Amino acid sequence: MKKIFQQTAFILIRELLWRCVGNKVIWRRFFVLAAVLTVSAFAFQTLVHTYLVLPDRPFGSHHRTDYSLFQSSSSSKQSEESLKEGTLQKVHLTLTNSVISPDGSNKLLQSFSVEQENAELQARVQRKSSGTASKKDTNIADTTKGVVSLSPQRRVPKQKHIWLLPPNEALVLAKREIDHAPAINEDPDLYAPIFRNISVFKRSYELMEMTLKVYIYRDGSRPIFHKPPLKGIYASEGWFMKLMEENKQFVTRDPEKAHLFYLPYSARQMGLALYVPGSHNLKPLSNFLRDYVNKIAAKYPFWNRTHGSDHFLVACHDWGPYTVTGHEELAKNTIKALCNADLSERIFVAGRDVSLPETTIRVPRKPLRYLGGNKASLRPILAFFAGSMHGRVRPTLLEYWGVGKDEDMKIYKRLPLRVSQRMTYIQHMKSSKYCVCPMGFEVNSPRIVEAIYYECVPVIIADNFVLPFNEVLDWSAFSVVVAEKDIPRLKEILLSIPIRKYLTMQNNVKMLQKHFLWNPRPIRYDLFHMILHSIWLSKLNQIQTLQI
């Protein structure tokens, strides 16, 4: 090999001299040749180093050589040298095999066998030296044992290769990893008290970041498709669509690599474009979406492979659930992220569908405007609500706790002008201990997220409502859920909460806030990622345990 390199170098140098001396100097070629020489020298040095460090011998021959070295040792100095050599070879073998092996169980067995052999070698050294081994020998052996014993804990192989697997195999492996998530009690980026199980959530989120690929259908014309509303109380579906279509981490243009398929339509835009005002007829909306899905199924093979179970949609309008009723597979199989997450209507299915937070965005260019609130000691109002009196819950709330009923309970229809001139709606929320969030015509309410934004503990009154991210968040840690029948006891329920518990809940609301924010450029664990994680987790939950 050395001879070949010398001949190559001689030819290159001769060519270099000829071009620089015999002809007019062409500096561009000169630099190219110089670069080639440099790279060649580096490659040769690497090859020689690899040849010296890793001899071309079978795996077992290393161990046989180590045994012969230790058996031939007769003095403490020879024991030290042999032990050092054996240590280096074994550490190298352990780390190499734990990275190369695609099978986690084989990696563990190989690492364990090397560690066991290392312990045997140390015992032989101690027996041969008959107690004369130096303190330095003992330190080297202890260091070796410590280094090798770390190898079974390395998680590099699974993290490195899971995204290379076919989509179905990757999902099965991710499901297994989540079911056996390593236990953690705290994390610098997450606040454990607000989660059901922070260990499971963290591992699932990491695997989503590492693995998930989403294919977005380009079909469909604006405004219903690909033109999301970014303002108002239905802005969640628009912000998710915008950030999803701009995303480069999760989106793939190769559908064969996709784990999920996104149907990018807006229920809000569909209502504006297709609904006839005053008709109370939602059939045109469901028929339109039915025809779209049939077109997708006829044009691409992906829907028919799973009958839509690896497809998802995101709809925040109250009519979102009703737009899917015209297509049986769409309603039954597809993952639906809906603000109107009402179990009583039997369209939203708990465990498969995702409860989407309803967020009010007043200024799209500054979605985080007005964020924050007063500290607990500067919140003199016990409970606050102001809004239209529609639905079955709000009139009952006003009947028992309306203006003049109780000074501690600030419950209004719409906020009167004389009141709003002294203190705005947002200032009321920032100055209240509890913000009442009753359902309207539908179970969802944008006040839940508003309360989180203004650091006010939300009081949720909506039977049959599946709370957002309920699969990972512990809502009892930062909110109060009151049954509709208990509205007459509302003040009693709130006053029964000890001040220490209230302070904990209010602090938890602050820590929760980051998970409900729309950032113009998504940040880890923000609302965009939380929605996507819930959809990812829903897909994983479809995997049967028998497959694992």
GROMACS .gro file of C-alpha atoms in nm, residues 50-453:
model
  404
   50THR     CA    1  -0.711   0.197   1.077
   51TYR     CA    2  -0.489  -0.092   0.970
   52LEU     CA    3  -0.275  -0.057   1.283
   53VAL     CA    4  -0.564  -0.015   1.527
   54LEU     CA    5  -0.800  -0.269   1.376
   55PRO     CA    6  -0.612  -0.575   1.247
   56ASP     CA    7  -0.802  -0.793   1.005
   57ARG     CA    8  -0.871  -1.073   1.250
   58PRO     CA    9  -1.195  -1.242   1.355
   59PHE     CA   10  -1.371  -1.121   1.670
   60GLY     CA   11  -1.264  -1.421   1.876
   61SER     CA   12  -0.896  -1.385   1.787
   62HIS     CA   13  -0.873  -1.064   1.989
   63HIS     CA   14  -0.977  -1.248   2.299
   64ARG     CA   15  -0.737  -1.537   2.234
   65THR     CA   16  -0.450  -1.291   2.194
   66ASP     CA   17  -0.550  -1.120   2.517
   67TYR     CA   18  -0.556  -1.452   2.703
   68SER     CA   19  -0.211  -1.548   2.575
   69LEU     CA   20  -0.074  -1.211   2.679
   70PHE     CA   21  -0.210  -1.241   3.027
   71GLN     CA   22  -0.103  -1.603   3.062
   72SER     CA   23   0.256  -1.517   2.962
   73SER     CA   24   0.275  -1.233   3.215
   74SER     CA   25   0.506  -1.307   3.505
   75SER     CA   26   0.572  -0.971   3.659
   76SER     CA   27   0.369  -0.676   3.774
   77LYS     CA   28   0.505  -0.460   3.490
   78GLN     CA   29   0.404  -0.715   3.224
   79SER     CA   30   0.061  -0.746   3.387
   80GLU     CA   31   0.016  -0.370   3.364
   81GLU     CA   32   0.108  -0.356   2.996
   82SER     CA   33  -0.109  -0.654   2.905
   83LEU     CA   34  -0.401  -0.520   3.100
   84LYS     CA   35  -0.373  -0.181   2.927
   85GLU     CA   36  -0.370  -0.347   2.584
   86GLY     CA   37  -0.663  -0.571   2.672
   87THR     CA   38  -0.853  -0.274   2.811
   88LEU     CA   39  -0.815  -0.067   2.494
   89GLN     CA   40  -0.916  -0.355   2.267
   90LYS     CA   41  -1.221  -0.445   2.475
   91VAL     CA   42  -1.348  -0.089   2.508
   92HIS     CA   43  -1.307  -0.042   2.133
   93LEU     CA   44  -1.490  -0.367   2.056
   94THR     CA   45  -1.773  -0.286   2.293
   95LEU     CA   46  -1.838   0.061   2.153
   96THR     CA   47  -1.803  -0.055   1.792
   97ASN     CA   48  -2.049  -0.340   1.828
   98SER     CA   49  -2.302  -0.128   2.015
   99VAL     CA   50  -2.312   0.124   1.730
  100ILE     CA   51  -2.303  -0.115   1.435
  101SER     CA   52  -2.548  -0.377   1.558
  102PRO     CA   53  -2.906  -0.295   1.447
  103ASP     CA   54  -3.048  -0.532   1.706
  104GLY     CA   55  -3.069  -0.380   2.052
  105SER     CA   56  -3.081  -0.718   2.227
  106ASN     CA   57  -2.774  -0.851   2.043
  107LYS     CA   58  -2.588  -0.532   2.131
  108LEU     CA   59  -2.670  -0.582   2.497
  109LEU     CA   60  -2.553  -0.944   2.494
  110GLN     CA   61  -2.227  -0.858   2.318
  111SER     CA   62  -2.153  -0.575   2.559
  112PHE     CA   63  -2.232  -0.797   2.856
  113SER     CA   64  -2.008  -1.079   2.728
  114VAL     CA   65  -1.714  -0.842   2.686
  115GLU     CA   66  -1.766  -0.706   3.035
  116GLN     CA   67  -1.779  -1.061   3.177
  117GLU     CA   68  -1.458  -1.162   2.999
  118ASN     CA   69  -1.290  -0.848   3.122
  119ALA     CA   70  -1.373  -0.942   3.480
  120GLU     CA   71  -1.227  -1.292   3.424
  121LEU     CA   72  -0.905  -1.142   3.286
  122GLN     CA   73  -0.871  -0.920   3.590
  123ALA     CA   74  -0.911  -1.223   3.817
  124ARG     CA   75  -0.635  -1.410   3.628
  125VAL     CA   76  -0.402  -1.112   3.665
  126GLN     CA   77  -0.466  -1.096   4.035
  127ARG     CA   78  -0.402  -1.470   4.079
  128LYS     CA   79  -0.077  -1.464   3.879
  129SER     CA   80   0.062  -1.159   4.052
  130SER     CA   81  -0.016  -1.326   4.392
  131GLY     CA   82  -0.103  -1.004   4.557
  132THR     CA   83   0.195  -0.811   4.416
  133ALA     CA   84   0.001  -0.608   4.160
  134SER     CA   85   0.048  -0.241   4.203
  135LYS     CA   86  -0.218   0.010   4.299
  136LYS     CA   87  -0.193   0.141   3.943
  137ASP     CA   88  -0.302  -0.198   3.805
  138THR     CA   89  -0.609  -0.197   4.026
  139ASN     CA   90  -0.704   0.154   3.915
  140ILE     CA   91  -0.673   0.055   3.549
  141ALA     CA   92  -0.892  -0.251   3.601
  142ASP     CA   93  -1.155  -0.048   3.786
  143THR     CA   94  -1.155   0.214   3.511
  144THR     CA   95  -1.193  -0.055   3.246
  145LYS     CA   96  -1.487  -0.210   3.425
  146GLY     CA   97  -1.657   0.128   3.462
  147VAL     CA   98  -1.616   0.221   3.096
  148VAL     CA   99  -1.736  -0.112   2.959
  149SER     CA  100  -2.035  -0.131   3.191
  150LEU     CA  101  -2.171   0.193   3.041
  151SER     CA  102  -2.212   0.041   2.695
  152PRO     CA  103  -2.548  -0.138   2.750
  153GLN     CA  104  -2.710   0.198   2.831
  154ARG     CA  105  -2.625   0.357   2.496
  155ARG     CA  106  -2.943   0.440   2.301
  156VAL     CA  107  -2.765   0.552   1.983
  157PRO     CA  108  -2.855   0.254   1.759
  158LYS     CA  109  -3.233   0.278   1.797
  159GLN     CA  110  -3.236   0.656   1.769
  160LYS     CA  111  -3.006   0.643   1.472
  161HIS     CA  112  -3.179   0.386   1.260
  162ILE     CA  113  -3.551   0.410   1.344
  163TRP     CA  114  -3.611   0.678   1.082
  164LEU     CA  115  -3.453   0.453   0.818
  165LEU     CA  116  -3.712   0.179   0.871
  166PRO     CA  117  -4.026   0.145   0.655
  167PRO     CA  118  -4.312   0.353   0.805
  168ASN     CA  119  -4.505   0.062   0.960
  169GLU     CA  120  -4.195  -0.094   1.118
  170ALA     CA  121  -4.086   0.245   1.254
  171LEU     CA  122  -4.425   0.295   1.420
  172VAL     CA  123  -4.414  -0.048   1.582
  173LEU     CA  124  -4.065   0.016   1.715
  174ALA     CA  125  -4.168   0.361   1.842
  175LYS     CA  126  -4.468   0.208   2.020
  176ARG     CA  127  -4.239  -0.043   2.191
  177GLU     CA  128  -3.997   0.231   2.294
  178ILE     CA  129  -4.277   0.440   2.446
  179ASP     CA  130  -4.421   0.144   2.636
  180HIS     CA  131  -4.077   0.095   2.794
  181ALA     CA  132  -3.986   0.462   2.838
  182PRO     CA  133  -3.708   0.523   3.093
  183ALA     CA  134  -3.840   0.684   3.410
  184ILE     CA  135  -3.759   1.050   3.472
  185ASN     CA  136  -3.880   1.278   3.749
  186GLU     CA  137  -3.793   1.615   3.602
  187ASP     CA  138  -3.671   1.778   3.284
  188PRO     CA  139  -3.535   2.131   3.225
  189ASP     CA  140  -3.780   2.188   2.936
  190LEU     CA  141  -4.090   2.030   3.092
  191TYR     CA  142  -4.278   2.080   3.419
  192ALA     CA  143  -4.365   1.737   3.557
  193PRO     CA  144  -4.669   1.831   3.778
  194ILE     CA  145  -4.884   1.926   3.478
  195PHE     CA  146  -4.833   1.592   3.299
  196ARG     CA  147  -4.996   1.255   3.356
  197ASN     CA  148  -4.665   1.080   3.292
  198ILE     CA  149  -4.372   1.299   3.197
  199SER     CA  150  -4.152   0.997   3.115
  200VAL     CA  151  -4.394   0.863   2.852
  201PHE     CA  152  -4.461   1.206   2.705
  202LYS     CA  153  -4.093   1.296   2.673
  203ARG     CA  154  -4.000   0.966   2.506
  204SER     CA  155  -4.296   0.986   2.270
  205TYR     CA  156  -4.214   1.346   2.178
  206GLU     CA  157  -3.847   1.260   2.111
  207LEU     CA  158  -3.946   0.972   1.884
  208MET     CA  159  -4.191   1.197   1.699
  209GLU     CA  160  -3.916   1.451   1.633
  210MET     CA  161  -3.685   1.176   1.515
  211THR     CA  162  -3.927   0.970   1.309
  212LEU     CA  163  -4.250   1.134   1.196
  213LYS     CA  164  -4.301   1.225   0.830
  214VAL     CA  165  -4.624   1.377   0.700
  215TYR     CA  166  -4.739   1.391   0.339
  216ILE     CA  167  -4.966   1.685   0.250
  217TYR     CA  168  -5.202   1.647  -0.044
  218ARG     CA  169  -5.154   1.929  -0.294
  219ASP     CA  170  -5.502   1.881  -0.436
  220GLY     CA  171  -5.789   2.118  -0.371
  221SER     CA  172  -5.833   2.482  -0.464
  222ARG     CA  173  -5.842   2.788  -0.246
  223PRO     CA  174  -5.998   2.924  -0.032
  224ILE     CA  175  -6.128   2.598   0.118
  225PHE     CA  176  -5.789   2.432   0.075
  226HIS     CA  177  -5.447   2.579   0.152
  227LYS     CA  178  -5.575   2.924   0.255
  228PRO     CA  179  -5.615   2.919   0.631
  229PRO     CA  180  -5.787   3.183   0.845
  230LEU     CA  181  -5.536   3.324   1.093
  231LYS     CA  182  -5.763   3.557   1.290
  232GLY     CA  183  -6.060   3.508   1.521
  233ILE     CA  184  -6.181   3.225   1.742
  234TYR     CA  185  -6.138   2.959   1.471
  235ALA     CA  186  -5.774   3.044   1.403
  236SER     CA  187  -5.637   2.712   1.536
  237GLU     CA  188  -5.710   2.524   1.214
  238GLY     CA  189  -5.552   2.804   1.011
  239TRP     CA  190  -5.238   2.837   1.216
  240PHE     CA  191  -5.181   2.464   1.216
  241MET     CA  192  -5.227   2.446   0.837
  242LYS     CA  193  -4.994   2.739   0.778
  243LEU     CA  194  -4.716   2.605   1.001
  244MET     CA  195  -4.759   2.248   0.875
  245GLU     CA  196  -4.727   2.346   0.510
  246GLU     CA  197  -4.422   2.560   0.587
  247ASN     CA  198  -4.255   2.288   0.792
  248LYS     CA  199  -3.939   2.117   0.668
  249GLN     CA  200  -3.873   1.881   0.957
  250PHE     CA  201  -4.190   1.671   0.943
  251VAL     CA  202  -4.317   1.721   0.586
  252THR     CA  203  -4.206   1.484   0.311
  253ARG     CA  204  -4.276   1.501  -0.060
  254ASP     CA  205  -4.234   1.124  -0.091
  255PRO     CA  206  -4.563   0.962   0.017
  256GLU     CA  207  -4.394   0.622   0.046
  257LYS     CA  208  -4.196   0.757   0.343
  258ALA     CA  209  -4.498   0.909   0.516
  259HIS     CA  210  -4.642   0.783   0.844
  260LEU     CA  211  -4.940   1.020   0.821
  261PHE     CA  212  -5.131   1.198   0.544
  262TYR     CA  213  -5.281   1.545   0.598
  263LEU     CA  214  -5.608   1.660   0.438
  264PRO     CA  215  -5.548   2.039   0.433
  265TYR     CA  216  -5.896   2.191   0.430
  266SER     CA  217  -6.051   2.463   0.645
  267ALA     CA  218  -6.394   2.402   0.798
  268ARG     CA  219  -6.423   2.779   0.849
  269GLN     CA  220  -6.354   2.856   0.483
  270MET     CA  221  -6.587   2.576   0.376
  271GLY     CA  222  -6.869   2.731   0.577
  272LEU     CA  223  -6.808   3.075   0.426
  273ALA     CA  224  -6.794   2.939   0.070
  274LEU     CA  225  -7.071   2.676   0.073
  275TYR     CA  226  -7.319   2.744   0.351
  276VAL     CA  227  -7.640   2.925   0.257
  277PRO     CA  228  -7.714   3.169   0.542
  278GLY     CA  229  -8.032   3.085   0.730
  279SER     CA  230  -8.076   2.747   0.561
  280HIS     CA  231  -7.961   2.538   0.861
  281ASN     CA  232  -7.848   2.284   0.601
  282LEU     CA  233  -7.493   2.145   0.639
  283LYS     CA  234  -7.539   1.881   0.369
  284PRO     CA  235  -7.354   2.079   0.098
  285LEU     CA  236  -7.047   2.091   0.326
  286SER     CA  237  -7.037   1.718   0.399
  287ASN     CA  238  -7.104   1.632   0.033
  288PHE     CA  239  -6.820   1.856  -0.079
  289LEU     CA  240  -6.574   1.690   0.158
  290ARG     CA  241  -6.705   1.346   0.057
  291ASP     CA  242  -6.631   1.421  -0.309
  292TYR     CA  243  -6.283   1.546  -0.219
  293VAL     CA  244  -6.196   1.226  -0.032
  294ASN     CA  245  -6.331   1.012  -0.317
  295LYS     CA  246  -6.111   1.206  -0.557
  296ILE     CA  247  -5.807   1.149  -0.335
  297ALA     CA  248  -5.887   0.777  -0.310
  298ALA     CA  249  -5.922   0.745  -0.689
  299LYS     CA  250  -5.608   0.943  -0.771
  300TYR     CA  251  -5.369   0.798  -0.510
  301PRO     CA  252  -5.331   0.450  -0.357
  302PHE     CA  253  -5.268   0.571  -0.001
  303TRP     CA  254  -5.623   0.612   0.122
  304ASN     CA  255  -5.729   0.266   0.008
  305ARG     CA  256  -5.431   0.095   0.175
  306THR     CA  257  -5.564   0.173   0.523
  307HIS     CA  258  -5.918   0.299   0.447
  308GLY     CA  259  -5.808   0.637   0.576
  309SER     CA  260  -5.676   0.533   0.918
  310ASP     CA  261  -5.335   0.696   0.857
  311HIS     CA  262  -5.496   1.022   0.738
  312PHE     CA  263  -5.586   1.319   0.956
  313LEU     CA  264  -5.770   1.651   0.937
  314VAL     CA  265  -5.774   1.959   1.159
  315ALA     CA  266  -6.098   2.156   1.196
  316CYS     CA  267  -6.183   2.416   1.461
  317HIS     CA  268  -6.521   2.543   1.347
  318ASP     CA  269  -6.827   2.428   1.544
  319TRP     CA  270  -6.939   2.251   1.228
  320GLY     CA  271  -6.613   2.061   1.193
  321PRO     CA  272  -6.753   1.724   1.307
  322TYR     CA  273  -7.053   1.751   1.076
  323THR     CA  274  -6.843   1.806   0.764
  324VAL     CA  275  -6.714   1.444   0.784
  325THR     CA  276  -7.051   1.269   0.809
  326GLY     CA  277  -7.098   1.233   0.431
  327HIS     CA  278  -6.813   0.981   0.399
  328GLU     CA  279  -6.826   0.667   0.613
  329GLU     CA  280  -6.454   0.588   0.618
  330LEU     CA  281  -6.364   0.952   0.680
  331ALA     CA  282  -6.595   0.966   0.983
  332LYS     CA  283  -6.504   0.622   1.115
  333ASN     CA  284  -6.131   0.578   1.049
  334THR     CA  285  -5.960   0.913   0.998
  335ILE     CA  286  -5.791   1.091   1.291
  336LYS     CA  287  -5.993   1.409   1.347
  337ALA     CA  288  -5.842   1.699   1.541
  338LEU     CA  289  -6.154   1.895   1.639
  339CYS     CA  290  -6.225   2.191   1.865
  340ASN     CA  291  -6.580   2.061   1.903
  341ALA     CA  292  -6.473   1.746   2.090
  342ASP     CA  293  -6.818   1.638   2.207
  343LEU     CA  294  -6.860   1.272   2.304
  344SER     CA  295  -7.239   1.292   2.316
  345GLU     CA  296  -7.272   1.342   1.938
  346ARG     CA  297  -7.080   1.017   1.866
  347ILE     CA  298  -6.871   1.173   1.591
  348PHE     CA  299  -6.568   1.249   1.805
  349VAL     CA  300  -6.414   0.923   1.930
  350ALA     CA  301  -6.203   0.945   2.248
  351GLY     CA  302  -5.866   0.769   2.212
  352ARG     CA  303  -5.859   0.805   1.835
  353ASP     CA  304  -5.957   1.166   1.770
  354VAL     CA  305  -5.776   1.472   1.909
  355SER     CA  306  -5.927   1.759   2.106
  356LEU     CA  307  -5.801   2.078   1.939
  357PRO     CA  308  -5.766   2.392   2.155
  358GLU     CA  309  -5.978   2.683   2.035
  359THR     CA  310  -5.764   2.996   2.035
  360THR     CA  311  -5.863   3.357   1.978
  361ILE     CA  312  -5.605   3.541   1.767
  362ARG     CA  313  -5.672   3.914   1.752
  363VAL     CA  314  -5.358   4.027   1.572
  364PRO     CA  315  -5.210   3.757   1.341
  365ARG     CA  316  -4.877   3.940   1.316
  366LYS     CA  317  -4.851   3.936   1.696
  367PRO     CA  318  -5.027   3.620   1.813
  368LEU     CA  319  -4.868   3.643   2.160
  369ARG     CA  320  -4.987   3.997   2.231
  370TYR     CA  321  -5.128   4.069   2.581
  371LEU     CA  322  -4.974   3.750   2.720
  372GLY     CA  323  -4.936   3.732   3.100
  373GLY     CA  324  -5.133   3.843   3.403
  374ASN     CA  325  -5.123   3.977   3.756
  375LYS     CA  326  -4.970   3.778   4.038
  376ALA     CA  327  -5.208   3.595   4.272
  377SER     CA  328  -5.210   3.868   4.540
  378LEU     CA  329  -5.334   4.124   4.283
  379ARG     CA  330  -5.642   3.928   4.173
  380PRO     CA  331  -5.933   4.065   4.381
  381ILE     CA  332  -6.211   3.909   4.167
  382LEU     CA  333  -6.306   3.554   4.267
  383ALA     CA  334  -6.462   3.452   3.932
  384PHE     CA  335  -6.528   3.630   3.601
  385PHE     CA  336  -6.727   3.566   3.282
  386ALA     CA  337  -6.863   3.788   3.006
  387GLY     CA  338  -7.021   3.671   2.681
  388SER     CA  339  -7.329   3.600   2.475
  389MET     CA  340  -7.611   3.403   2.638
  390HIS     CA  341  -7.642   3.116   2.390
  391GLY     CA  342  -7.653   2.745   2.461
  392ARG     CA  343  -7.797   2.567   2.764
  393VAL     CA  344  -7.528   2.651   3.024
  394ARG     CA  345  -7.477   3.027   3.011
  395PRO     CA  346  -7.837   3.131   3.089
  396THR     CA  347  -7.825   2.909   3.399
  397LEU     CA  348  -7.493   3.065   3.500
  398LEU     CA  349  -7.641   3.415   3.464
  399GLU     CA  350  -7.954   3.314   3.656
  400TYR     CA  351  -7.759   3.215   3.966
  401TRP     CA  352  -7.456   3.443   3.951
  402GLY     CA  353  -7.545   3.739   3.729
  403VAL     CA  354  -7.486   4.105   3.809
  404GLY     CA  355  -7.614   4.196   4.155
  405LYS     CA  356  -7.631   3.835   4.277
  406ASP     CA  357  -7.290   3.830   4.445
  407GLU     CA  358  -7.012   4.090   4.463
  408ASP     CA  359  -6.736   3.827   4.439
  409MET     CA  360  -6.877   3.679   4.118
  410LYS     CA  361  -6.845   3.904   3.812
  411ILE     CA  362  -7.077   3.727   3.567
  412TYR     CA  363  -7.206   3.942   3.279
  413LYS     CA  364  -7.389   3.900   2.952
  414ARG     CA  365  -7.165   4.113   2.737
  415LEU     CA  366  -6.935   4.340   2.932
  416PRO     CA  367  -7.130   4.667   2.984
  417LEU     CA  368  -6.974   4.982   2.840
  418ARG     CA  369  -6.961   5.155   3.178
  419VAL     CA  370  -6.765   4.858   3.316
  420SER     CA  371  -6.531   4.812   3.018
  421GLN     CA  372  -6.432   5.180   3.030
  422ARG     CA  373  -6.287   5.123   3.377
  423MET     CA  374  -6.151   4.771   3.315
  424THR     CA  375  -6.135   4.590   2.981
  425TYR     CA  376  -6.228   4.228   2.921
  426ILE     CA  377  -5.861   4.122   2.921
  427GLN     CA  378  -5.791   4.323   3.237
  428HIS     CA  379  -6.079   4.144   3.408
  429MET     CA  380  -5.924   3.808   3.325
  430LYS     CA  381  -5.582   3.924   3.442
  431SER     CA  382  -5.737   4.039   3.773
  432SER     CA  383  -5.949   3.729   3.848
  433LYS     CA  384  -5.853   3.420   4.043
  434TYR     CA  385  -6.083   3.197   3.839
  435CYS     CA  386  -6.207   3.249   3.483
  436VAL     CA  387  -6.536   3.072   3.410
  437CYS     CA  388  -6.538   2.893   3.073
  438PRO     CA  389  -6.892   2.769   3.002
  439MET     CA  390  -6.988   2.600   2.677
  440GLY     CA  391  -7.195   2.788   2.419
  441PHE     CA  392  -7.387   2.620   2.142
  442GLU     CA  393  -7.105   2.363   2.139
  443VAL     CA  394  -6.882   2.228   2.415
  444ASN     CA  395  -6.566   2.412   2.312
  445SER     CA  396  -6.480   2.760   2.435
  446PRO     CA  397  -6.190   2.992   2.344
  447ARG     CA  398  -6.196   3.120   2.704
  448ILE     CA  399  -6.003   2.813   2.821
  449VAL     CA  400  -5.693   2.913   2.628
  450GLU     CA  401  -5.754   3.283   2.705
  451ALA     CA  402  -5.748   3.200   3.076
  452ILE     CA  403  -5.417   3.018   3.029
  453TYR     CA  404  -5.277   3.317   2.838
   0.00000   0.00000   0.00000
